[in-house]
PDB file of C-alpha atoms in Angstrom:
ATOM      1  CA  MET A   1      -8.484  13.349  12.272  1.00 72.00           C
ATOM      2  CA  SER A   2      -5.849  15.049  10.131  1.00 79.00           C
ATOM      3  CA  LEU A   3      -4.336  13.585   6.976  1.00 81.00           C
ATOM      4  CA  LYS A   4      -1.064  12.828   8.766  1.00 82.00           C
ATOM      5  CA  GLU A   5      -2.855  10.992  11.588  1.00 84.00           C
ATOM      6  CA  ALA A   6      -4.996   9.077   9.096  1.00 84.00           C
ATOM      7  CA  LEU A   7      -1.904   8.059   7.091  1.00 86.00           C
ATOM      8  CA  ASP A   8      -0.057   6.984  10.246  1.00 85.00           C
ATOM      9  CA  GLN A   9      -3.048   4.949  11.409  1.00 87.00           C
ATOM     10  CA  TYR A  10      -3.510   3.434   7.962  1.00 87.00           C
ATOM     11  CA  THR A  11       0.123   2.286   7.863  1.00 87.00           C
ATOM     12  CA  ALA A  12      -0.054   0.880  11.404  1.00 88.00           C
ATOM     13  CA  VAL A  13      -3.318  -1.005  10.816  1.00 88.00           C
ATOM     14  CA  LYS A  14      -1.947  -2.381   7.545  1.00 88.00           C
ATOM     15  CA  LYS A  15       1.099  -3.821   9.349  1.00 89.00           C
ATOM     16  CA  GLU A  16      -1.094  -5.191  12.129  1.00 91.00           C
ATOM     17  CA  ARG A  17      -3.321  -6.874   9.535  1.00 90.00           C
ATOM     18  CA  GLU A  18      -0.280  -8.513   7.906  1.00 91.00           C
ATOM     19  CA  TYR A  19       0.834  -9.815  11.312  1.00 93.00           C
ATOM     20  CA  ILE A  20      -2.597 -11.282  12.079  1.00 92.00           C
ATOM     21  CA  ALA A  21      -2.829 -12.814   8.589  1.00 93.00           C
ATOM     22  CA  ALA A  22       0.518 -14.548   9.173  1.00 94.00           C
ATOM     23  CA  LYS A  23      -0.752 -15.880  12.519  1.00 94.00           C
ATOM     24  CA  VAL A  24      -3.922 -17.192  10.834  1.00 94.00           C
ATOM     25  CA  ALA A  25      -1.884 -18.932   8.140  1.00 95.00           C
ATOM     26  CA  THR A  26       0.352 -20.554  10.775  1.00 94.00           C
ATOM     27  CA  LEU A  27      -2.625 -21.788  12.785  1.00 93.00           C
ATOM     28  CA  GLU A  28      -4.310 -23.157   9.667  1.00 93.00           C
ATOM     29  CA  ARG A  29      -1.147 -25.080   8.759  1.00 92.00           C
ATOM     30  CA  GLN A  30      -0.868 -26.491  12.284  1.00 89.00           C
ATOM     31  CA  ILE A  31      -4.504 -27.582  12.345  1.00 88.00           C
ATOM     32  CA  ASP A  32      -4.276 -29.108   8.863  1.00 89.00           C
ATOM     33  CA  HIS A  33      -1.173 -31.017   9.932  1.00 86.00           C
ATOM     34  CA  MET A  34      -2.966 -32.310  13.025  1.00 83.00           C
ATOM     35  CA  GLU A  35      -5.973 -33.445  10.994  1.00 82.00           C
ATOM     36  CA  GLU A  36      -4.137 -34.958   8.034  1.00 83.00           C
ATOM     37  CA  SER A  37      -1.290 -36.762   9.718  1.00 77.00           C
ATOM     38  CA  GLY A  38      -3.356 -38.392  12.420  1.00 74.00           C
ATOM     39  CA  TYR A  39      -1.433 -36.315  14.929  1.00 74.00           C
ATOM     40  CA  SER A  40      -1.194 -38.059  18.265  1.00 74.00           C
ATOM     41  CA  VAL A  41       0.731 -37.727  21.489  1.00 76.00           C
ATOM     42  CA  LYS A  42       2.332 -40.430  23.593  1.00 77.00           C
ATOM     43  CA  ASP A  43       3.040 -40.612  27.258  1.00 79.00           C
ATOM     44  CA  THR A  44       4.371 -43.212  29.631  1.00 82.00           C
ATOM     45  CA  VAL A  45       2.623 -43.780  32.923  1.00 80.00           C
ATOM     46  CA  ARG A  46       3.132 -46.110  35.849  1.00 79.00           C
ATOM     47  CA  GLY A  47       0.440 -48.417  37.032  1.00 78.00           C
ATOM     48  CA  GLY A  48      -0.356 -51.877  38.268  1.00 75.00           C
ATOM     49  CA  GLU A  49       0.505 -53.252  41.683  1.00 75.00           C
ATOM     50  CA  GLY A  50       2.817 -50.891  43.486  1.00 74.00           C
ATOM     51  CA  ASN A  51       3.189 -48.667  40.438  1.00 73.00           C
ATOM     52  CA  MET A  52       5.911 -50.964  39.139  1.00 76.00           C
ATOM     53  CA  HIS A  53       4.689 -51.372  35.565  1.00 79.00           C
ATOM     54  CA  HIS A  54       5.119 -48.814  32.796  1.00 80.00           C
ATOM     55  CA  TYR A  55       2.352 -48.306  30.261  1.00 78.00           C
ATOM     56  CA  THR A  56       2.435 -46.234  27.097  1.00 81.00           C
ATOM     57  CA  ILE A  57      -0.716 -44.339  26.236  1.00 78.00           C
ATOM     58  CA  GLU A  58      -1.371 -42.660  22.913  1.00 77.00           C
ATOM     59  CA  GLY A  59      -4.193 -40.491  21.620  1.00 77.00           C
ATOM     60  CA  PHE A  60      -5.350 -37.393  19.799  1.00 77.00           C
ATOM     61  CA  PRO A  61      -4.757 -34.184  21.812  1.00 79.00           C
ATOM     62  CA  TYR A  62      -8.319 -32.839  21.779  1.00 82.00           C
ATOM     63  CA  GLY A  63      -7.521 -30.060  24.241  1.00 83.00           C
ATOM     64  CA  ASP A  64      -4.712 -28.653  22.110  1.00 86.00           C
ATOM     65  CA  TYR A  65      -6.742 -29.100  18.923  1.00 85.00           C
ATOM     66  CA  SER A  66      -9.773 -27.349  20.416  1.00 90.00           C
ATOM     67  CA  ARG A  67      -7.641 -24.480  21.729  1.00 93.00           C
ATOM     68  CA  ARG A  68      -6.068 -23.927  18.294  1.00 91.00           C
ATOM     69  CA  LYS A  69      -9.461 -24.023  16.537  1.00 92.00           C
ATOM     70  CA  THR A  70     -10.823 -21.428  18.979  1.00 95.00           C
ATOM     71  CA  LEU A  71      -7.753 -19.254  18.538  1.00 94.00           C
ATOM     72  CA  LEU A  72      -8.142 -19.514  14.759  1.00 94.00           C
ATOM     73  CA  ARG A  73     -11.746 -18.279  14.974  1.00 95.00           C
ATOM     74  CA  VAL A  74     -10.631 -15.344  17.134  1.00 95.00           C
ATOM     75  CA  ARG A  75      -7.788 -14.437  14.763  1.00 94.00           C
ATOM     76  CA  ARG A  76     -10.103 -14.610  11.737  1.00 94.00           C
ATOM     77  CA  GLN A  77     -12.498 -12.217  13.464  1.00 95.00           C
ATOM     78  CA  GLN A  78      -9.582  -9.888  14.234  1.00 94.00           C
ATOM     79  CA  LEU A  79      -8.656 -10.021  10.559  1.00 93.00           C
ATOM     80  CA  ILE A  80     -12.199  -9.040   9.562  1.00 94.00           C
ATOM     81  CA  ASP A  81     -12.120  -6.160  12.075  1.00 93.00           C
ATOM     82  CA  ARG A  82      -8.790  -4.889  10.714  1.00 91.00           C
ATOM     83  CA  ASP A  83     -10.096  -5.100   7.145  1.00 91.00           C
ATOM     84  CA  GLU A  84     -13.075  -2.953   8.136  1.00 92.00           C
ATOM     85  CA  LYS A  85     -10.790  -0.457   9.891  1.00 90.00           C
ATOM     86  CA  LEU A  86      -8.517  -0.344   6.821  1.00 88.00           C
ATOM     87  CA  ALA A  87     -11.481   0.340   4.540  1.00 89.00           C
ATOM     88  CA  GLU A  88     -12.642   3.144   6.828  1.00 89.00           C
ATOM     89  CA  LEU A  89      -9.174   4.715   6.996  1.00 87.00           C
ATOM     90  CA  GLU A  90      -8.671   4.366   3.252  1.00 85.00           C
ATOM     91  CA  THR A  91     -11.939   6.220   2.692  1.00 87.00           C
ATOM     92  CA  GLN A  92     -10.780   9.024   4.999  1.00 86.00           C
ATOM     93  CA  VAL A  93      -7.404   9.256   3.254  1.00 86.00           C
ATOM     94  CA  GLU A  94      -9.054   9.282  -0.187  1.00 85.00           C
ATOM     95  CA  HIS A  95     -11.354  12.075   0.996  1.00 87.00           C
ATOM     96  CA  PHE A  96      -8.377  14.152   2.183  1.00 86.00           C
ATOM     97  CA  LEU A  97      -6.481  13.470  -1.029  1.00 86.00           C
ATOM     98  CA  SER A  98      -9.439  14.343  -3.257  1.00 87.00           C
ATOM     99  CA  GLU A  99      -9.402  17.831  -1.744  1.00 88.00           C
ATOM    100  CA  LEU A 100      -5.661  18.212  -2.404  1.00 86.00           C
ATOM    101  CA  ALA A 101      -5.016  20.494  -5.389  1.00 89.00           C
ATOM    102  CA  ASP A 102      -1.402  19.463  -6.136  1.00 89.00           C
ATOM    103  CA  SER A 103      -1.447  16.337  -8.307  1.00 91.00           C
ATOM    104  CA  ARG A 104       2.267  15.575  -7.806  1.00 92.00           C
ATOM    105  CA  LEU A 105       1.918  15.692  -4.044  1.00 93.00           C
ATOM    106  CA  ARG A 106      -1.218  13.559  -4.169  1.00 92.00           C
ATOM    107  CA  GLN A 107       0.584  10.928  -6.283  1.00 93.00           C
ATOM    108  CA  MET A 108       3.574  10.876  -3.922  1.00 93.00           C
ATOM    109  CA  ILE A 109       1.350  10.352  -0.899  1.00 92.00           C
ATOM    110  CA  VAL A 110      -0.593   7.554  -2.621  1.00 91.00           C
ATOM    111  CA  TYR A 111       2.578   5.788  -3.761  1.00 92.00           C
ATOM    112  CA  ARG A 112       4.243   6.050  -0.358  1.00 92.00           C
ATOM    113  CA  TYR A 113       1.397   5.344   2.047  1.00 88.00           C
ATOM    114  CA  ILE A 114      -1.307   3.494   0.121  1.00 87.00           C
ATOM    115  CA  GLU A 115       0.882   1.426  -2.213  1.00 88.00           C
ATOM    116  CA  ASN A 116       3.635   1.112   0.426  1.00 87.00           C
ATOM    117  CA  MET A 117       6.536   2.045  -1.884  1.00 92.00           C
ATOM    118  CA  SER A 118       9.937   3.193  -0.663  1.00 94.00           C
ATOM    119  CA  TRP A 119      10.941   6.801  -1.309  1.00 95.00           C
ATOM    120  CA  VAL A 120      13.326   5.610  -4.034  1.00 95.00           C
ATOM    121  CA  GLN A 121      10.455   3.812  -5.768  1.00 95.00           C
ATOM    122  CA  VAL A 122       8.266   6.907  -5.384  1.00 94.00           C
ATOM    123  CA  ALA A 123      10.948   9.064  -7.035  1.00 95.00           C
ATOM    124  CA  ASP A 124      11.330   6.543  -9.872  1.00 94.00           C
ATOM    125  CA  ARG A 125       7.572   6.415 -10.423  1.00 93.00           C
ATOM    126  CA  MET A 126       7.327  10.214 -10.429  1.00 92.00           C
ATOM    127  CA  GLY A 127      10.066  10.442 -13.081  1.00 88.00           C
ATOM    128  CA  GLY A 128      11.808  13.642 -14.076  1.00 85.00           C
ATOM    129  CA  ASN A 129      14.544  14.905 -11.791  1.00 89.00           C
ATOM    130  CA  ASN A 130      12.808  13.769  -8.615  1.00 90.00           C
ATOM    131  CA  THR A 131      15.012  12.238  -5.947  1.00 93.00           C
ATOM    132  CA  ALA A 132      13.988  10.133  -2.988  1.00 94.00           C
ATOM    133  CA  ASP A 133      14.967  12.888  -0.537  1.00 95.00           C
ATOM    134  CA  GLY A 134      13.204  15.540  -2.597  1.00 94.00           C
ATOM    135  CA  CYS A 135       9.962  13.561  -2.617  1.00 94.00           C
ATOM    136  CA  ARG A 136      10.232  12.761   1.081  1.00 95.00           C
ATOM    137  CA  LYS A 137      10.895  16.390   2.038  1.00 96.00           C
ATOM    138  CA  MET A 138       8.044  17.660  -0.121  1.00 94.00           C
ATOM    139  CA  VAL A 139       5.564  15.268   1.506  1.00 93.00           C
ATOM    140  CA  ASP A 140       6.957  15.879   5.012  1.00 92.00           C
ATOM    141  CA  ARG A 141       6.686  19.659   4.592  1.00 93.00           C
ATOM    142  CA  PHE A 142       3.113  19.352   3.381  1.00 91.00           C
ATOM    143  CA  LEU A 143       2.093  17.030   6.213  1.00 89.00           C
ATOM    144  CA  ASN A 144       3.773  19.220   8.845  1.00 87.00           C
ATOM    145  CA  ASN A 145       2.133  22.372   7.444  1.00 86.00           C
ATOM    146  CA  ALA A 146      -1.250  20.659   7.099  1.00 76.00           C
ATOM    147  CA  CYS A 147      -1.184  19.644  10.761  1.00 67.00           C
ATOM    148  CA  SER A 148      -0.109  23.097  11.998  1.00 63.00           C
TER     149      SER A 148
END
């Protein structure tokens, strides 16, 4: 895997991990709400002689609760898997970067891809007369040449 592919994968897995973490947080809030508020559902049914009487039934939705708990376990496992994948990709990227001789280029790549900064933030962090476009072009040229 090339540096460019590793960086692309790292960025994609990082976004996927954020998405799954948000899903886990939502499920945890829903389950906590169900448990704390005595969450119950109501329904009206007909019964009695000739189905003429209406009865209201109320209870805890065990099916929905169980489904959400199972989904939460699955999402937490997905989160663990993504964390492992991120660690593996970060190790690969660090290996590629450790072999890179140009310190400025290495810093730009770390700021942009690992620390998830915008190109404007990268240029500010680099200081000097660096512009966002200059930093972006320098990194793009390197990545395109490295993959060729």
